[in-house]
Coordinates of C-alpha atoms in Angstrom, one line a residue:
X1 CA 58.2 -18.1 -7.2
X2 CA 57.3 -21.8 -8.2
X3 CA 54.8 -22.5 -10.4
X4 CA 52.2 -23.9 -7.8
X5 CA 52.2 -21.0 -5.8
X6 CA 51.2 -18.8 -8.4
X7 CA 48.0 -20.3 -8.7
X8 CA 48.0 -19.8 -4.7
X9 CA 48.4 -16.0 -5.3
X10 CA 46.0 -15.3 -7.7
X11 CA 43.8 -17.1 -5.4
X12 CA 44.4 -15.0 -2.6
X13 CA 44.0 -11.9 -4.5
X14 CA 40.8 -12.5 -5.8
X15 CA 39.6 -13.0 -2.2
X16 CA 40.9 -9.7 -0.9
X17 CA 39.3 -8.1 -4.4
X18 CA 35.4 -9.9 -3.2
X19 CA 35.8 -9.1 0.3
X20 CA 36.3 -5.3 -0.8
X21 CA 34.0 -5.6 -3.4
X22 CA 31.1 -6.7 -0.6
X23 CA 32.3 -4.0 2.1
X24 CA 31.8 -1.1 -0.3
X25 CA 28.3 -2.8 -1.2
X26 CA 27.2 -3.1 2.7
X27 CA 28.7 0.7 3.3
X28 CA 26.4 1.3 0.4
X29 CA 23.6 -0.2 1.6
X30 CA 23.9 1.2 5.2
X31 CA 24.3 4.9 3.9
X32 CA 21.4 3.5 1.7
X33 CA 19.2 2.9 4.7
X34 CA 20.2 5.7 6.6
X35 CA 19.3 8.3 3.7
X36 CA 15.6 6.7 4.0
X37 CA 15.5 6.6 7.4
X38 CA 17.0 10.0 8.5
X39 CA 13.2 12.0 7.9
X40 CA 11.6 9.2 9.9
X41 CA 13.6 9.8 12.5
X42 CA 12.6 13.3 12.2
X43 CA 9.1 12.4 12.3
X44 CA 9.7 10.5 15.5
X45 CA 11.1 13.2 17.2
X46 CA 8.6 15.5 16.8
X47 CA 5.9 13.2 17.8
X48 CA 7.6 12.5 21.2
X49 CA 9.1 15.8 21.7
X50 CA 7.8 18.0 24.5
X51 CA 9.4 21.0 23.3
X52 CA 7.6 23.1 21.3
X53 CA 10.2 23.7 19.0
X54 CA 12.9 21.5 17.4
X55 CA 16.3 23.1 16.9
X56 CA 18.0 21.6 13.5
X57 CA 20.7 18.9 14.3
X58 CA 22.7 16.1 12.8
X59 CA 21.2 13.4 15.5
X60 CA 17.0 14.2 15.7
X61 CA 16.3 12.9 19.2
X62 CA 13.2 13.6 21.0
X63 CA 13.6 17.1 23.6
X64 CA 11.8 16.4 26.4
X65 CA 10.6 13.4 25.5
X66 CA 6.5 12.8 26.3
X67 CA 3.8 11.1 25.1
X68 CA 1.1 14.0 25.2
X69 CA 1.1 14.5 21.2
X70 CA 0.1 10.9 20.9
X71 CA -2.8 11.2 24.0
X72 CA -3.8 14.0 21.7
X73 CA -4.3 12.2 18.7
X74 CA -5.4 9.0 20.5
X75 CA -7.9 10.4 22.8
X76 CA -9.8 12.7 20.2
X77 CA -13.8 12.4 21.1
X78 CA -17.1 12.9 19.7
X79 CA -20.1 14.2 21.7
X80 CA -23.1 14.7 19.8
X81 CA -25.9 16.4 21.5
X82 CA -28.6 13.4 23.0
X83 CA -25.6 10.9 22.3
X84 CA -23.1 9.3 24.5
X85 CA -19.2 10.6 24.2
X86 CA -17.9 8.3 21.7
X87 CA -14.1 7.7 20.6
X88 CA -13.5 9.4 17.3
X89 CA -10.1 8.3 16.6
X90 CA -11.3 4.5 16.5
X91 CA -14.0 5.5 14.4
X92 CA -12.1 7.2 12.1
X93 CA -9.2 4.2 12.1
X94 CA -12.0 1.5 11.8
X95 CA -13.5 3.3 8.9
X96 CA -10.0 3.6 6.9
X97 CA -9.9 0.2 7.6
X98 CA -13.3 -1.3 6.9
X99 CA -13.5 1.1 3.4
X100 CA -9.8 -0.1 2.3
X101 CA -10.3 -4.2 3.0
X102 CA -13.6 -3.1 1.1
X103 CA -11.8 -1.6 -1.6
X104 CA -8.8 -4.7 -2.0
X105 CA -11.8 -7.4 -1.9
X106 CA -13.7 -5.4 -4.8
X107 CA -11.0 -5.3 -6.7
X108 CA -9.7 -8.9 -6.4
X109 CA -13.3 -10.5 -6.9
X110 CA -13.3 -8.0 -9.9
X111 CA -10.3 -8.7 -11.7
X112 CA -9.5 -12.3 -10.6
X113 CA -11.9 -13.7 -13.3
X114 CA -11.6 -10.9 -15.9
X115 CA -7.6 -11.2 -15.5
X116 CA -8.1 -14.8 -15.9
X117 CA -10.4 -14.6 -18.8
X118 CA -8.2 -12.0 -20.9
X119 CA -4.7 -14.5 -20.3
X120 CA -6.6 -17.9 -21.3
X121 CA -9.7 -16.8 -23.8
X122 CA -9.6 -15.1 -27.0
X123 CA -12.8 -13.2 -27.3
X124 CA -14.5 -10.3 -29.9
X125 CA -13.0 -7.1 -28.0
X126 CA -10.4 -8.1 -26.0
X127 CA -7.8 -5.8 -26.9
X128 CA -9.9 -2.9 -27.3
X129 CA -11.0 -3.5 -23.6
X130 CA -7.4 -3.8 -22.9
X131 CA -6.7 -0.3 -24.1
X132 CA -9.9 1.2 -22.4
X133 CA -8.6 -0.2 -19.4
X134 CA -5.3 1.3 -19.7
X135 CA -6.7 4.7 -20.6
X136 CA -8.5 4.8 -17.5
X137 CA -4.9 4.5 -15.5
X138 CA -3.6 7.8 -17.4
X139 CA -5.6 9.9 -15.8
X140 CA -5.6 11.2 -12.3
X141 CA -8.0 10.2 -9.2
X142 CA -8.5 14.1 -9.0
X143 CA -9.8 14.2 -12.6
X144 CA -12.7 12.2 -12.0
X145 CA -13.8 14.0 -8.3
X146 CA -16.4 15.8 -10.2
X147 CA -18.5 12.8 -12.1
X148 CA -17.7 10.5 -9.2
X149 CA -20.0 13.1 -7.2
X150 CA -22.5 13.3 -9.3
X151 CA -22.6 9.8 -9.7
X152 CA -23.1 9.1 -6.1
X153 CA -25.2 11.8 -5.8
X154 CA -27.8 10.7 -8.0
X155 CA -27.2 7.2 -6.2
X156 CA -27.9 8.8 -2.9
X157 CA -24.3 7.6 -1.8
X158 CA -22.6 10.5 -1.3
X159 CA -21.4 10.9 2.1
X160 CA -21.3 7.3 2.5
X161 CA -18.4 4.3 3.1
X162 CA -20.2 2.5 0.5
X163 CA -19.8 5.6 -1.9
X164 CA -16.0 5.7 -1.5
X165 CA -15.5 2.3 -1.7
X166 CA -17.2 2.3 -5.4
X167 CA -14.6 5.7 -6.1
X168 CA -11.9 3.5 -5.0
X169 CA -12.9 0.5 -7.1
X170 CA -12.3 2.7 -9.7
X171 CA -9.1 2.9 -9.8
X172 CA -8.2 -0.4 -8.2
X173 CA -10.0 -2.4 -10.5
X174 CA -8.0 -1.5 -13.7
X175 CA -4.3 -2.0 -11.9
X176 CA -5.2 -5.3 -9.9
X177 CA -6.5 -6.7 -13.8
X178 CA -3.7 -5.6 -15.3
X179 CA -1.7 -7.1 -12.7
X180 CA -3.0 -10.6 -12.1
X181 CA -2.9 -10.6 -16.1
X182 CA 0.5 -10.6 -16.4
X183 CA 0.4 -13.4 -13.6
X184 CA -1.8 -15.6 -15.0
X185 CA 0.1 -15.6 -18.3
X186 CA 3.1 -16.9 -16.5
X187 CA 1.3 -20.0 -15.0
X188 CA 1.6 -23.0 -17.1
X189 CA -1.8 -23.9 -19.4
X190 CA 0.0 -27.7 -18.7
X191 CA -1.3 -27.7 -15.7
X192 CA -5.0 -26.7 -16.1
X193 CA -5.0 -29.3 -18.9
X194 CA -3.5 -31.8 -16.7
X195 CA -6.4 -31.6 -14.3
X196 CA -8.8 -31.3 -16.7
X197 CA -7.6 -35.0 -18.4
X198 CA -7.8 -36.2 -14.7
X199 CA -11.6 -35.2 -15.2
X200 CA -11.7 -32.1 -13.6
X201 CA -13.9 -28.9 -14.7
X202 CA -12.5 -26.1 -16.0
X203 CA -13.3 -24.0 -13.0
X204 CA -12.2 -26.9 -10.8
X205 CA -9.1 -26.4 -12.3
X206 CA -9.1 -22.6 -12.0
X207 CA -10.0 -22.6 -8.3
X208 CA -7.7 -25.9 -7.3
X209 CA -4.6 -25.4 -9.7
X210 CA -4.9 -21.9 -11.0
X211 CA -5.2 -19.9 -7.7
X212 CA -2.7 -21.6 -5.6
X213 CA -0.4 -20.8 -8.3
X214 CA -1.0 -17.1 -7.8
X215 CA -1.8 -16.6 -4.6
X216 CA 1.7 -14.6 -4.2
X217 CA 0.4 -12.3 -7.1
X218 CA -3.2 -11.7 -5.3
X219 CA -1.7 -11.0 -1.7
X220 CA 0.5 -8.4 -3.7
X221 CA -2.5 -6.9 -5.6
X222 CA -4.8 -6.8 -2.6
X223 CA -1.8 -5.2 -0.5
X224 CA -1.7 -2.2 -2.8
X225 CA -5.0 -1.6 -3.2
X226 CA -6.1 -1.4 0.5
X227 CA -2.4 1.0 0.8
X228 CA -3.8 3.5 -2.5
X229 CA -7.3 3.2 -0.3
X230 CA -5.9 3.9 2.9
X231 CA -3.4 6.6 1.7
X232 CA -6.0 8.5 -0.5
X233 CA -7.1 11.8 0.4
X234 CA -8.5 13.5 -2.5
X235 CA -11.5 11.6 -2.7
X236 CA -12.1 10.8 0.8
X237 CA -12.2 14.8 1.7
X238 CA -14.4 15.3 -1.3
X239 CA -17.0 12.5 -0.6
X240 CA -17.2 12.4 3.0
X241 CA -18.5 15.5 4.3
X242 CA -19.2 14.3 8.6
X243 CA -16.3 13.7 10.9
X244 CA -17.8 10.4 12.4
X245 CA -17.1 9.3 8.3
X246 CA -13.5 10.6 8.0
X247 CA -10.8 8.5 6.9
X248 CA -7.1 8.8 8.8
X249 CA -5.5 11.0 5.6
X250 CA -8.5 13.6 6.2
X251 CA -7.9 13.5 9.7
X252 CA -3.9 14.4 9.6
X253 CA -4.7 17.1 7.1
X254 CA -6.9 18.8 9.9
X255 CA -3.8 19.3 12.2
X256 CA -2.7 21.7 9.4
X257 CA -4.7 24.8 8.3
X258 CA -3.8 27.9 5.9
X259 CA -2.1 29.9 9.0
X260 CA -1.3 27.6 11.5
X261 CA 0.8 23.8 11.7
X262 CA 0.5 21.4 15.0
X263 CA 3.3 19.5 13.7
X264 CA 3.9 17.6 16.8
X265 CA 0.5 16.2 16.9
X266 CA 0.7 15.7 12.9
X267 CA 3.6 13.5 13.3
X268 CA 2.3 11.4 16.4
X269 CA -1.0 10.8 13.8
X270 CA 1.5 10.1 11.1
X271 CA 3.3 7.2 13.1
X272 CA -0.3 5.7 14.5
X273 CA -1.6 5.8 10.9
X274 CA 1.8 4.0 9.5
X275 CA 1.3 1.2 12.3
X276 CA -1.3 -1.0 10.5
X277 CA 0.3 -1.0 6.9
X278 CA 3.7 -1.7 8.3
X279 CA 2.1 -4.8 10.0
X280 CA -0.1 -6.0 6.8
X281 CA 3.4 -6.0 5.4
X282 CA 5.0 -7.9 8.3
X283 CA 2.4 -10.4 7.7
X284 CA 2.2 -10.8 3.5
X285 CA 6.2 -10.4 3.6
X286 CA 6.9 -13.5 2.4
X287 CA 4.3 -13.5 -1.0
X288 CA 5.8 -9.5 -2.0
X289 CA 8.8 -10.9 -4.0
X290 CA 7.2 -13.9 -5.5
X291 CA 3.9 -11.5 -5.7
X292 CA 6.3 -8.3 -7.5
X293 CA 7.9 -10.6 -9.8
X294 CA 4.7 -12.4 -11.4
X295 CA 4.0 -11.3 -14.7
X296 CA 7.5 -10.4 -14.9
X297 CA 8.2 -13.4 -17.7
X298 CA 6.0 -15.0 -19.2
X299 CA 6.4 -18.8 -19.9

């Protein structure tokens, strides 16, 4: 073998070792994907099965397939006496809705200047705020059921969308603070002061410099707290006590009682309830990695 085909060789091996290198990284990823996927098939199949029962199998397709489950789910009413029939499933989807954009706008109005305060501003109390705040995130939202109804008791808001929203602020508060900290920290001070030497105010500068920057960082923040508010059931079964007022979670849980499971019509509600979070994350897709990664480094 000549010298200049060794070179040649060495090439060609190191090819062969990255192409097998990347096939046993997509295998991974595909029996990745499957693994996650396989109980939503599950799910899928129940909801469209006509069968009453599902016999265990490798391949969970739909037995008899029909879309009854979902006309079940769908088509639930409300007829209250004096009152026209009215469609309780949209009410009940409009109010999940309505109390978790609630929730995300709360929290962002909340924490966008109080996140921007504690990342620019040294003030008397700032870390011991800091460590109140982070307290607060220790505990769970079950823990705090009990004051949060007598609080909105005594506020005559119990039973109420406004009521929940307030519970869910809560908890949403704290994280989106802590989070848009972190994000503000990483945006250059350069630039504020740039804009400001151009003759700007300092809040020109935070609304015209400061949130464009991190607007990734806010969709990101908003996106999880409408998903904790539209996933939470504690609270929402607690607080609300007329069906008209239900939220989606309180509604699945019906379908299942101490001595009896409709688990086709659970998992037709479980699909129709996943529907508009999977599109709110169609739509922010492209601000979640820029959005996940803010804060990450600061600098």
């Amino acid at each position: 073998m000549t010298k200049s085909s060794r070179p040649e060789s060495l090439h060609s091996a190191g090819r062969k070792v990255r192409l097998h290198e990347s096939i046993a990284a997509h295998l991974l990823l595909v029996v990745a994907v499957a693994f996650a996927l396989y109980p939503i098939l599950w799910v899928i199949a129940l909801a469209f099965s006509g069968a009453a029962d599902l016999e265990p199998r490798v391949l969970p397709l739909p037995i008899e397939p029909t879309l009854e489950h979902l006309r079940g789910v769908v088509g639930s009413t409300l007829k209250a006496p004096g009152e026209p029939e009215r469609w309780l499933f949209g009410i009940q989807l409009l109010n999940s809705i309505v109390v978790s954009l609630a929730t995300a706008a709360v929290g962002i109005l909340i924490a966008v200047p109080t996140a921007y305060a504690l990342a620019r501003f040294e003030f008397v109390g700032k870390d011991a705020g800091l460590r109140t705040l982070l307290a607060t995130q220790m505990f769970p939202a079950v823990a705090s059921a009990i004051p949060l109804y007598l609080i909105l008791d005594a506020l005559g808001l119990l039973g109420s969308r406004s009521g929940l929203v307030l519970c869910y602020a809560t908890t949403s508060v704290p994280f989106a603070i802590f989070q848009l900290r972190g994000a503000f920290e990483t945006i250059p001070r350069d630039l504020e002061e740039a804009a400001m030497v151009d003759g700007a105010t300092r809040f020109a500068a935070f609304i015209k410099v400061v949130l464009p920057a991190a607007r990734p960082a806010i969709a990101v923040t908003a996106l999880f707290a409408f998903m904790s508010a539209y996933n939470e059931f504690v609270l929402a079964h607690t607080m609300l006590g007329r069906e008209e007022l239900y939220t989606l979670p309180v509604v699945l849980q019906r379908y299942i009682s101490e001595f009896s499971a409709d688990w086709p019509k659970f998992a037709a509600g479980s699909l129709l309830v996943s529907l508009p979070v999977m599109l709110l994350f169609y739509i922010a897709q492209r601000h979640l990695v820029a959005g996940l990664t803010a804060g990450g480094v600061k600098g």
